[in-house]
PDB file of C-alpha atoms and ligand atoms in Angstrom:
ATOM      1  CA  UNK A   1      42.005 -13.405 -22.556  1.00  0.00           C
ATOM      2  CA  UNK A   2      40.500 -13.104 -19.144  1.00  0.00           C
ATOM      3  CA  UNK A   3      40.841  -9.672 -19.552  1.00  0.00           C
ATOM      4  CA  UNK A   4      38.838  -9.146 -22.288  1.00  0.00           C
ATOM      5  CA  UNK A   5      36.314 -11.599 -21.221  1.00  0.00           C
ATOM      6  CA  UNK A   6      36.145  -8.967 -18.030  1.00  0.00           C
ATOM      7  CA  UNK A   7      35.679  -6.181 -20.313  1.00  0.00           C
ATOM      8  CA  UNK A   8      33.094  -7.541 -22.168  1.00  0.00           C
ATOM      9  CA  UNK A   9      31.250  -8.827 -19.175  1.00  0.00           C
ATOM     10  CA  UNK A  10      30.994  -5.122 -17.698  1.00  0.00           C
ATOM     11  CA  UNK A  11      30.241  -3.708 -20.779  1.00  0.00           C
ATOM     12  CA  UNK A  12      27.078  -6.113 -21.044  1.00  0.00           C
ATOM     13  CA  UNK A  13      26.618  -5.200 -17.233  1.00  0.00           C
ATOM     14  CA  UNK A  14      26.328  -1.897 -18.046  1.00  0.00           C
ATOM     15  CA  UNK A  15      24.592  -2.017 -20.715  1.00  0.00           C
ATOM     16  CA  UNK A  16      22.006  -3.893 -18.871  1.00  0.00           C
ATOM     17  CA  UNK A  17      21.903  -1.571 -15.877  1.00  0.00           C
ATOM     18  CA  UNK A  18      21.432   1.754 -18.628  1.00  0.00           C
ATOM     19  CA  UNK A  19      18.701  -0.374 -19.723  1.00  0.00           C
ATOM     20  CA  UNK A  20      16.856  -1.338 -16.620  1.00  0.00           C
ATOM     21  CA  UNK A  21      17.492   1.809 -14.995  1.00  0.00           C
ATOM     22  CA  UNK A  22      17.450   5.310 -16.760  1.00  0.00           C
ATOM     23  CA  UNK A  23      14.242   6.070 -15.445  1.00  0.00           C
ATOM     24  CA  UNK A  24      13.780   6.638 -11.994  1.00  0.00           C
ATOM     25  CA  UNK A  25      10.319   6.022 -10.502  1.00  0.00           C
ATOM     26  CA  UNK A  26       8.842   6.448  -7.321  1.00  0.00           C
ATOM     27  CA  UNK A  27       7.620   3.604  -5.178  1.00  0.00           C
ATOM     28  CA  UNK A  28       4.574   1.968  -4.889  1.00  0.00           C
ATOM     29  CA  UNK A  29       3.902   0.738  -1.495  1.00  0.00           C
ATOM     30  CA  UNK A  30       0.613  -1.596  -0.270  1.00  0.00           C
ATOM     31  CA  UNK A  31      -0.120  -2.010   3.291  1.00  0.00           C
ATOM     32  CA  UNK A  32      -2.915  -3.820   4.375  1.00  0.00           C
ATOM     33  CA  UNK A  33      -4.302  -5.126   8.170  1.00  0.00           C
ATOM     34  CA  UNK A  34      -7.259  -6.724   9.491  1.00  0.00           C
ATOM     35  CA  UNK A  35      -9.826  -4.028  10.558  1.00  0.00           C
ATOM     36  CA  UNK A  36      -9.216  -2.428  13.539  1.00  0.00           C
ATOM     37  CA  UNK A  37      -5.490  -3.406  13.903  1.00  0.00           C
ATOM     38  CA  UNK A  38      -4.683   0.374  13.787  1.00  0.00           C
ATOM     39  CA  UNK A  39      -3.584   0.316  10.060  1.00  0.00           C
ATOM     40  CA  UNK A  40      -5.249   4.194   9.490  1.00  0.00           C
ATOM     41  CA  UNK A  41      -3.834   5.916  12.612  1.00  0.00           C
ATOM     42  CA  UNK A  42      -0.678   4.867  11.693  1.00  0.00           C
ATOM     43  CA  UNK A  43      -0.934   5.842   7.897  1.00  0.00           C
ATOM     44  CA  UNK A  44      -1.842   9.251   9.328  1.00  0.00           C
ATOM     45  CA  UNK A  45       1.302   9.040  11.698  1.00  0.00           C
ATOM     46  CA  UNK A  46       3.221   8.391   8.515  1.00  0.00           C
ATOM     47  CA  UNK A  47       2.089  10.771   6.054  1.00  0.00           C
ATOM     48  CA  UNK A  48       2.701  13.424   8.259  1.00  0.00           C
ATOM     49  CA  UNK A  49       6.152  12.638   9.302  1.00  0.00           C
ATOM     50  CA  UNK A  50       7.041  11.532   5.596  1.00  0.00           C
ATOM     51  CA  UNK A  51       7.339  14.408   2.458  1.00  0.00           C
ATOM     52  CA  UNK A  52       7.497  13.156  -1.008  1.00  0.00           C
ATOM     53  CA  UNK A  53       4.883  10.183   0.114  1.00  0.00           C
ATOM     54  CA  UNK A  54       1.441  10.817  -1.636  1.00  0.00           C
ATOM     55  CA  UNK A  55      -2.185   8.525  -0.712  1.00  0.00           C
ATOM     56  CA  UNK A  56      -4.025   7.056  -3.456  1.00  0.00           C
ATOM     57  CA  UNK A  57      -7.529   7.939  -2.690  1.00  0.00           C
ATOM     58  CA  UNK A  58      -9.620   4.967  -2.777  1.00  0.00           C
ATOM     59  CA  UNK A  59     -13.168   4.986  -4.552  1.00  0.00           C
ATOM     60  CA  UNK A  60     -15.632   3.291  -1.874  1.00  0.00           C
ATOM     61  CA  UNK A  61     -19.374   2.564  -1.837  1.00  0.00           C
ATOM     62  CA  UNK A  62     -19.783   2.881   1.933  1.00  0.00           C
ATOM     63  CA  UNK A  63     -21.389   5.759   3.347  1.00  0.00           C
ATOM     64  CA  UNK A  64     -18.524   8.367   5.020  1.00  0.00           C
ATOM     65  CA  UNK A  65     -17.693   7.816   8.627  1.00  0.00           C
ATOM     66  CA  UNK A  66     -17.924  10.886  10.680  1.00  0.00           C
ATOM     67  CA  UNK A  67     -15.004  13.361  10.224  1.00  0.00           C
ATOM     68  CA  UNK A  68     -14.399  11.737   6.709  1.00  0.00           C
ATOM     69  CA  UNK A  69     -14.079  13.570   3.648  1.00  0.00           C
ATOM     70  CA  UNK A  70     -14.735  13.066   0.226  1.00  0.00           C
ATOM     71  CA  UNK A  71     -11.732  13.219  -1.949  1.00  0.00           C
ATOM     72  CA  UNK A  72      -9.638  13.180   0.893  1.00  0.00           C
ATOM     73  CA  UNK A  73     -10.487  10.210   3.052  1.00  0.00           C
ATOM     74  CA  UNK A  74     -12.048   8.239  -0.033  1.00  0.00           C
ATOM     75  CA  UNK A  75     -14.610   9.034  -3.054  1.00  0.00           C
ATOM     76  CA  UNK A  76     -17.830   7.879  -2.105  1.00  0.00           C
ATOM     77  CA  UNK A  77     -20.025   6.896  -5.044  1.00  0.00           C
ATOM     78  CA  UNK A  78     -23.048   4.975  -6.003  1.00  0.00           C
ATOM     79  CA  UNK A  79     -22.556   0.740  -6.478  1.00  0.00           C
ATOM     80  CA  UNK A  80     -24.202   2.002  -9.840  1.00  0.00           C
ATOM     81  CA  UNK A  81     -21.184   4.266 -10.662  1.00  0.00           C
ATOM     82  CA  UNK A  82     -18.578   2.162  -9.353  1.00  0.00           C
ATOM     83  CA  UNK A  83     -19.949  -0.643 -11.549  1.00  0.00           C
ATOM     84  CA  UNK A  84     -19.573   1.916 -14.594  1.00  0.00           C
ATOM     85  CA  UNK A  85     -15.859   2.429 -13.753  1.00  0.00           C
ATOM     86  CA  UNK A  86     -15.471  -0.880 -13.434  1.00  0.00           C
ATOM     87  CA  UNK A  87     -16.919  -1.725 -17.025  1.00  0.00           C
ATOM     88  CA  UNK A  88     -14.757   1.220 -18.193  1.00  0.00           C
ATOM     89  CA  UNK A  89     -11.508  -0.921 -16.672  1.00  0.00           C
ATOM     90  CA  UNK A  90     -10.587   2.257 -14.180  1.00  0.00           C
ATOM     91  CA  UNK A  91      -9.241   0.013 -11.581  1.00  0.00           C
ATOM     92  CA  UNK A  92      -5.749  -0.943 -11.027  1.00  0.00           C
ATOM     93  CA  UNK A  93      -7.946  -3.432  -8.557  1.00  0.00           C
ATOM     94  CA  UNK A  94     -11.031  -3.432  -6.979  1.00  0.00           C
ATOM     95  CA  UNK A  95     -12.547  -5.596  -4.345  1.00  0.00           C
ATOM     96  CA  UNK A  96     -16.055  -6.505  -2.559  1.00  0.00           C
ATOM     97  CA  UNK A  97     -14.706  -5.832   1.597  1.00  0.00           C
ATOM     98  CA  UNK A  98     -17.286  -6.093   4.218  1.00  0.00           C
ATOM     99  CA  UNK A  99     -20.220  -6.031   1.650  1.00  0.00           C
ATOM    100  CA  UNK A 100     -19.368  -2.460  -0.016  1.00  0.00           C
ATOM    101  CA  UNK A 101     -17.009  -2.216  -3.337  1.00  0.00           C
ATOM    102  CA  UNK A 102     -13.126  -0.742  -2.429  1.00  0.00           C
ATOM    103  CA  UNK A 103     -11.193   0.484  -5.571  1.00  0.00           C
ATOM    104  CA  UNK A 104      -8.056   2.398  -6.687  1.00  0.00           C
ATOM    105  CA  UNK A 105      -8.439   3.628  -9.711  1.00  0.00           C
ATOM    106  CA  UNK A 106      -5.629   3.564 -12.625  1.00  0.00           C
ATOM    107  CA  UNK A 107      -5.285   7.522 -12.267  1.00  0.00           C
ATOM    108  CA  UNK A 108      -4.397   7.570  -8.667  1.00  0.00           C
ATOM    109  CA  UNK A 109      -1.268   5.629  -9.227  1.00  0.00           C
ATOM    110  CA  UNK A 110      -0.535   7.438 -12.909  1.00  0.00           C
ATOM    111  CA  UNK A 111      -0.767  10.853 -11.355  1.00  0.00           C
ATOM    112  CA  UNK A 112       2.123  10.237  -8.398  1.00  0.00           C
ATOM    113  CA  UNK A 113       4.465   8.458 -10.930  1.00  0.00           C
ATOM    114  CA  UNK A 114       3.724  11.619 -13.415  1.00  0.00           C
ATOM    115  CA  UNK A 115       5.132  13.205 -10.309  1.00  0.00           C
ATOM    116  CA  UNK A 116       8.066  11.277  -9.158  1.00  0.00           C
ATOM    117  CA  UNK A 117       6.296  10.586  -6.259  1.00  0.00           C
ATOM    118  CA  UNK A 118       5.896   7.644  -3.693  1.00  0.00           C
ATOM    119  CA  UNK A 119       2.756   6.420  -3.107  1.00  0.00           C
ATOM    120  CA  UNK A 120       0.877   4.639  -0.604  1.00  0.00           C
ATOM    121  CA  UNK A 121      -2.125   2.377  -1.042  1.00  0.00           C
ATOM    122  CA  UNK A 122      -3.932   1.417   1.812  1.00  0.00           C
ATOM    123  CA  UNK A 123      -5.345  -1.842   0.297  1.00  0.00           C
ATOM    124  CA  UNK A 124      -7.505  -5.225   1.265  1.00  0.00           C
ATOM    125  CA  UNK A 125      -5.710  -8.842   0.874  1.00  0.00           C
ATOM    126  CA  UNK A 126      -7.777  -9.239  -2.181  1.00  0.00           C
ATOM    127  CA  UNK A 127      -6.595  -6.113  -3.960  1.00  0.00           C
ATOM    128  CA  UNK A 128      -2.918  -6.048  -2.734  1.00  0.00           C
ATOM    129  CA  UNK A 129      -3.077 -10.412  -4.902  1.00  0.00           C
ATOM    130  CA  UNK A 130      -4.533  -8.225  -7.609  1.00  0.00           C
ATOM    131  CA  UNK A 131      -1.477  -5.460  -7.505  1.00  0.00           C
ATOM    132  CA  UNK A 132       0.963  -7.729  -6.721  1.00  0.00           C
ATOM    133  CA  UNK A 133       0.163  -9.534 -10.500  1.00  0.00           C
ATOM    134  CA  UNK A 134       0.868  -5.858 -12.054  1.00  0.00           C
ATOM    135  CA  UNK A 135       2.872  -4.396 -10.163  1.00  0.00           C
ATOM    136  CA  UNK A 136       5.359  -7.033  -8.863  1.00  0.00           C
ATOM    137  CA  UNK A 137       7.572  -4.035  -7.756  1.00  0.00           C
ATOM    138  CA  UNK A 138       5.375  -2.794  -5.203  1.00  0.00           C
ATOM    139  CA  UNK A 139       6.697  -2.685  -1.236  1.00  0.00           C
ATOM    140  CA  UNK A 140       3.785  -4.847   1.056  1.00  0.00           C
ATOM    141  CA  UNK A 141       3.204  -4.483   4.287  1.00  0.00           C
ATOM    142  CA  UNK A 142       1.493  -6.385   6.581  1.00  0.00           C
ATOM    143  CA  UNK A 143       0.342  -4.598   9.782  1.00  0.00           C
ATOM    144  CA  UNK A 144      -0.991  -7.101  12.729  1.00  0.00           C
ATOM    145  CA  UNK A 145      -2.590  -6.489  15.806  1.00  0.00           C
ATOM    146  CA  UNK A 146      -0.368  -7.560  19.254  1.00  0.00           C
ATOM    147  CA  UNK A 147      -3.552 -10.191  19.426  1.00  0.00           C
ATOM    148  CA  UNK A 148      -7.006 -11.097  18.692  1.00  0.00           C
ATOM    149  CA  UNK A 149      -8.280  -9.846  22.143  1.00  0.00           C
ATOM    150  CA  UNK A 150      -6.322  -6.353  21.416  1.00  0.00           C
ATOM    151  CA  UNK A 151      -7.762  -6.380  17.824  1.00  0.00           C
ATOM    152  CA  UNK A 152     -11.390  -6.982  19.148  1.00  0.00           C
ATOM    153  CA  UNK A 153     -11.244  -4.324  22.249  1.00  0.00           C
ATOM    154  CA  UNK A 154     -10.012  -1.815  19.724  1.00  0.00           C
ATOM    155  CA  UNK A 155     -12.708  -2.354  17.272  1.00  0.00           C
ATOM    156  CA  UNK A 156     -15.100  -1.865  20.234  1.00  0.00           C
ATOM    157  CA  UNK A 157     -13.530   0.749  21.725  1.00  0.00           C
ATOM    158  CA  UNK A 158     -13.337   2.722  18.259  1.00  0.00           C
ATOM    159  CA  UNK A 159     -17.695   3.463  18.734  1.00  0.00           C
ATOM    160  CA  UNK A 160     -17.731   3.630  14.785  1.00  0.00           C
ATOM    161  CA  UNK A 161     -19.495   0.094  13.658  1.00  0.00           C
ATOM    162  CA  UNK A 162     -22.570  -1.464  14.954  1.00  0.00           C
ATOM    163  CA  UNK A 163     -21.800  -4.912  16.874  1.00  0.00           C
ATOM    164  CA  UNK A 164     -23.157  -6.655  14.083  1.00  0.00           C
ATOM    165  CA  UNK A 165     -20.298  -5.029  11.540  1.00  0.00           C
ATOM    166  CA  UNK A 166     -17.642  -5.265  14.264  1.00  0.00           C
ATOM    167  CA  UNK A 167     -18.676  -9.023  13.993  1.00  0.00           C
ATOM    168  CA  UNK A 168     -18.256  -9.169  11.087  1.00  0.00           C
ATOM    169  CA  UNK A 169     -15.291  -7.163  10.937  1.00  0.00           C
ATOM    170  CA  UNK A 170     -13.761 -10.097  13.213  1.00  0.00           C
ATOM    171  CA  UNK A 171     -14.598 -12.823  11.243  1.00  0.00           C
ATOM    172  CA  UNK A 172     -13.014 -11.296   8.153  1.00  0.00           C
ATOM    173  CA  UNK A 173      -9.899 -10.819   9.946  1.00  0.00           C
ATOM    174  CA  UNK A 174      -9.647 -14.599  10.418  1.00  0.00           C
ATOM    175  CA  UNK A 175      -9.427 -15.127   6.723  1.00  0.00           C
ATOM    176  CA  UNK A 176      -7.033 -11.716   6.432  1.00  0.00           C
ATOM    177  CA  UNK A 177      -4.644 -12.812   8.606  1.00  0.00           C
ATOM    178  CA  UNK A 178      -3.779 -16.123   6.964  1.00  0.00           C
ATOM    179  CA  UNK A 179      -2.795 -14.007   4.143  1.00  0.00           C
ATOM    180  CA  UNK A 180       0.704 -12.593   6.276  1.00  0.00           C
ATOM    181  CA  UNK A 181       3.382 -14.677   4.395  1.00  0.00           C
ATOM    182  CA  UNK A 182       2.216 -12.717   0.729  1.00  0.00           C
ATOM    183  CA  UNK A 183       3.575  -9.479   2.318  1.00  0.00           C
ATOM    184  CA  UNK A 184       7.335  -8.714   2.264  1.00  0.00           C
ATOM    185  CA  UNK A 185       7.604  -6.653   5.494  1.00  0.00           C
ATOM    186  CA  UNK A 186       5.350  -7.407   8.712  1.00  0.00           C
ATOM    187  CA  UNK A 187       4.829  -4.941  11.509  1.00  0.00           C
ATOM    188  CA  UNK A 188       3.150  -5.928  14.652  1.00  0.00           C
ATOM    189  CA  UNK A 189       1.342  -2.763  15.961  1.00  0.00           C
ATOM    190  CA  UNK A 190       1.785  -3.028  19.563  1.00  0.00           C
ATOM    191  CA  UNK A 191       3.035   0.255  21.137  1.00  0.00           C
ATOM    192  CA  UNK A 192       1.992   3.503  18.151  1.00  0.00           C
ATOM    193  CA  UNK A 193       5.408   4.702  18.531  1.00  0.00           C
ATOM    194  CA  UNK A 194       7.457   1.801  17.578  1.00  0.00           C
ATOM    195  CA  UNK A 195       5.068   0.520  14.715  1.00  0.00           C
ATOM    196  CA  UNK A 196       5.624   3.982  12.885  1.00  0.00           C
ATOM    197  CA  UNK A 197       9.045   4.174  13.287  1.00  0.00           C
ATOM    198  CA  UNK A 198       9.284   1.006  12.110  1.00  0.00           C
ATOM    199  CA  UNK A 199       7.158   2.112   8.962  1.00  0.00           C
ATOM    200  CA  UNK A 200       9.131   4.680   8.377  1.00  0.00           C
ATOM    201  CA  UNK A 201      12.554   2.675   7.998  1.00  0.00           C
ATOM    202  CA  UNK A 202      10.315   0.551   5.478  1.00  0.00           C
ATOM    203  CA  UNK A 203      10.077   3.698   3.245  1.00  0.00           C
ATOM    204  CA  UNK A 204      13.270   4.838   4.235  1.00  0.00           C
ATOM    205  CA  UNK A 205      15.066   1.510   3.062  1.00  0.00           C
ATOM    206  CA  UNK A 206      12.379   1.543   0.004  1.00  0.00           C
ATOM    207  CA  UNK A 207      14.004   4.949  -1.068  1.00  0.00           C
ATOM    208  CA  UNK A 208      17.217   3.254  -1.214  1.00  0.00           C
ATOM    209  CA  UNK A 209      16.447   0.906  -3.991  1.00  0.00           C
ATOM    210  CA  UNK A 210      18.057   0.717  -7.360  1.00  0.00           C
ATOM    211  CA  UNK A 211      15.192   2.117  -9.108  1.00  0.00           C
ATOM    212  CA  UNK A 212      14.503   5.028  -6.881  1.00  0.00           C
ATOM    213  CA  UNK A 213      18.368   5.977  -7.141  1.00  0.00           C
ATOM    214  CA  UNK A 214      18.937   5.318 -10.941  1.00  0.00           C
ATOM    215  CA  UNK A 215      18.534   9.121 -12.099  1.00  0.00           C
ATOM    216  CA  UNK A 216      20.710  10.244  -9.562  1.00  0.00           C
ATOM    217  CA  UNK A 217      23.389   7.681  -9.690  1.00  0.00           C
ATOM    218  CA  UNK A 218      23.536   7.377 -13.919  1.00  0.00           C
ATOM    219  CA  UNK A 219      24.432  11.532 -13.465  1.00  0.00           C
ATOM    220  CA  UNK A 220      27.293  10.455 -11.198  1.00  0.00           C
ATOM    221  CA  UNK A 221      28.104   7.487 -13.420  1.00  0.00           C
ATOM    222  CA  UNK A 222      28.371   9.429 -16.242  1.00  0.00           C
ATOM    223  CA  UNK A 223      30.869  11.793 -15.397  1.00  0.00           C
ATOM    224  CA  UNK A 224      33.567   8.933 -14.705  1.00  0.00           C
ATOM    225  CA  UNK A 225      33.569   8.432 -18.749  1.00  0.00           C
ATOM    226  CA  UNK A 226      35.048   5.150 -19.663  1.00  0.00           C
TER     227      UNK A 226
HETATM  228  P1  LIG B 301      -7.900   0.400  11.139  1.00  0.00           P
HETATM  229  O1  LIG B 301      -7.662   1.557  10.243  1.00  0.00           O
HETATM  230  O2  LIG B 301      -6.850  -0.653  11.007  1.00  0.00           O
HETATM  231  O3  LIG B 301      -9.283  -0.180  11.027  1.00  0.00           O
HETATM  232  P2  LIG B 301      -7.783   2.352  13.344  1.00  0.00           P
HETATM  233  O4  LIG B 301      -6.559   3.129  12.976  1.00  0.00           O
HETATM  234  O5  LIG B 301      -9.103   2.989  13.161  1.00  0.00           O
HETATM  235  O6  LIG B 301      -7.755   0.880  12.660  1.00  0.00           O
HETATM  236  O7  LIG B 301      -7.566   1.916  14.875  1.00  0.00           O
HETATM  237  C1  LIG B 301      -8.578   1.189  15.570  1.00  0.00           C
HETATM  238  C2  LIG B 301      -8.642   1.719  17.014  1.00  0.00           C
HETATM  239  O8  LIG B 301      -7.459   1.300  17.713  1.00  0.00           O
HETATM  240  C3  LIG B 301      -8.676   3.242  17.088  1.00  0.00           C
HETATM  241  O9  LIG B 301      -9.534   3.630  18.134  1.00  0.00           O
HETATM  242  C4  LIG B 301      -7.212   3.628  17.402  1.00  0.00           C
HETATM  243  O10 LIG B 301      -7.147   4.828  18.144  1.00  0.00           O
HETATM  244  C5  LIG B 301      -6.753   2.425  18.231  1.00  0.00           C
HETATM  245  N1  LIG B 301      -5.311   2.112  18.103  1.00  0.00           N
HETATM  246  C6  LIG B 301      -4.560   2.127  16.985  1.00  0.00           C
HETATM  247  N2  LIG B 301      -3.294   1.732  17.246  1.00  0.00           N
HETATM  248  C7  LIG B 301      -3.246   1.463  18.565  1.00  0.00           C
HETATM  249  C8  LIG B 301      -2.205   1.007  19.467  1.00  0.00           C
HETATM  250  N3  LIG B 301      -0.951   0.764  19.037  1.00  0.00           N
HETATM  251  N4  LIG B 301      -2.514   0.836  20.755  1.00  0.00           N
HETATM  252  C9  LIG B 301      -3.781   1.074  21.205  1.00  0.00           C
HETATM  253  N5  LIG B 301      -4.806   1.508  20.427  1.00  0.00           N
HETATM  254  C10 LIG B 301      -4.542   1.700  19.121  1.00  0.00           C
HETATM  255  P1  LIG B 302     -12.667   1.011   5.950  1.00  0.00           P
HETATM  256  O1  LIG B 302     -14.100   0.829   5.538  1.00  0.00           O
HETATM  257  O2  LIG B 302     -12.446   0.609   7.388  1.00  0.00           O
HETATM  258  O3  LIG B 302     -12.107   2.371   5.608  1.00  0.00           O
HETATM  259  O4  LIG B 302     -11.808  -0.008   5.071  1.00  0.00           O
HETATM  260  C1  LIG B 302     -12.141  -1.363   5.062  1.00  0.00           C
HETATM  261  C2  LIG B 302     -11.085  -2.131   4.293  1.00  0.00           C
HETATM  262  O5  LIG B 302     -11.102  -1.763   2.914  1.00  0.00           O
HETATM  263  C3  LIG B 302      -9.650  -1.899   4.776  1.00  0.00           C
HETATM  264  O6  LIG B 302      -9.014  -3.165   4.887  1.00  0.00           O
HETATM  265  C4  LIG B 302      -9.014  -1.103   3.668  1.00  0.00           C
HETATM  266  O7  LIG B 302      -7.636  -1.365   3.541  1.00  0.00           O
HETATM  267  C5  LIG B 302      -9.757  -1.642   2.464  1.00  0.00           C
HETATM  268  N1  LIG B 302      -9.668  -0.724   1.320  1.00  0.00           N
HETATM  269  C6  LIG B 302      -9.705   0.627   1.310  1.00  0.00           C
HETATM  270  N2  LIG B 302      -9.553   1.091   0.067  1.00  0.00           N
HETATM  271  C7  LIG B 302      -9.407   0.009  -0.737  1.00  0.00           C
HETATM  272  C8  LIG B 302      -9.192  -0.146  -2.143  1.00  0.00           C
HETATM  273  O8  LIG B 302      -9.118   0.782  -2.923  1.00  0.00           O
HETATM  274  N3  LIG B 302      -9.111  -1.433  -2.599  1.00  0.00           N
HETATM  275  C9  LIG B 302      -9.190  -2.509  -1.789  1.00  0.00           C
HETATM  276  N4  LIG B 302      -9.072  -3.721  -2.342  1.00  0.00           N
HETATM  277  N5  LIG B 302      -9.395  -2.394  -0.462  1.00  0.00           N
HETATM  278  C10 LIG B 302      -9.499  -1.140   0.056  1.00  0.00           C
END
């Protein structure tokens, strides 16, 4: 009796898992920081020491910082075409941060999972509440700075917003901030070198996961019979 209650108990366990599990997809991962906490020099730090990790390119309406590229860095359109795409449901989210419009569109995301590929979105608080509704699988991180002093001197030491934006670019990071406990992972970036390792064993571990394994595991699976 107990034997065949086993059986059938791994049979439906199986079952289940064949179900859950016979595609593998890549992982979506969020990160997201108050401005100025060092959230895109590590993201570059990343990318390069990480292969099969792709960046969703975000559409923005703020004008290109210098050394930015369109397509690469971000698309930078009109309000007036962003407000088509967002009529036209393009976004996977979109938000209003620091008075210009921030969005990832649909394709971004569709094109890296056509590809088996990780990918990173480097996201507000307001969109990563918006992805987290759709895409409950995603990997969040939350990068902080070592402190509020640290975050400010960096902002001001950066030479890339006017005082009045860096003000503003404090006073947002107030209300960011109180948003840490959504994220699943938080990395204080203190010292470059540690916060990127420390990234990396995110995506590392993230790699790991039953989903991103399932392909190669049901192969092995298979091949025991039974
Ligand atoms: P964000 O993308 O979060 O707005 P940046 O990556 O532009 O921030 O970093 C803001 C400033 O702080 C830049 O001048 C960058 O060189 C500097 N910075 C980033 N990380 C550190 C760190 N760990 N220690 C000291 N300065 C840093
Ligand atoms: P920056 O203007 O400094 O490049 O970015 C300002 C903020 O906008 C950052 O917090 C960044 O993460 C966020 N951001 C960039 N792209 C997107 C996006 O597509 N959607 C959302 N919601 N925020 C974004």
């Amino acid at each position: 009796m107990l034997v065949t209650r086993h059986s059938s108990l791994v049979t439906k366990f199986t079952l289940a898992n064949k179900l859950q599990t016979t595609v593998t997809r890549g992982s979506i991962f969020v990160i997201s920081a108050p401005s100025g906490a060092g959230k895109s020099t590590l993201i570059k730090r990343l990318m390069a020491a990480t292969p099969g990790l792709s960046f969703s390119v975000s559409y923005t309406t703020r004008a290109p910082r210098a050394g930015e590229k369109h397509g690469r860095d971000y698309f930078f359109v009109s309000p007036r075409t962003f407000e088509a795409m967002v009529r036209r449901d393009e976004f996977v989210e979109w938000a209003d941060v620091h008075g210009h419009y921030y969005g990832t569109a649909h394709k971004q995301l569709q094109a890296a999972q056509d590809a088996g590929k990780d990918i990173l979105l480097d996201i507000d608080v307001q969109g990563h509440k918006q992805v987290r509704q759709q895409l409950p699988e995603a990997v969040s991180v939350f990068i902080l700075p070592p402190s509020f002093q640290e975050l400010s001197r960096r902002l001001r030491n950066r030479r890339s917003d006017s005082p009045e934006d860096i003000e503003r670019r404090l006073q947002t990071a107030r209300e960011e901030i109180a948003h840490w406990s959504e994220y699943e992972y938080l990395v204080v970036n203190d010292h470059l070198k540690d916060a990127t390792q420390a990234l990396r064993a995110i995506i590392r571990a993230a790699r790991f996961r039953r989903p991103s394994q399932a392909g190669r595991v049901e192969k092995i699976i298979d091949k025991f019979g039974g």
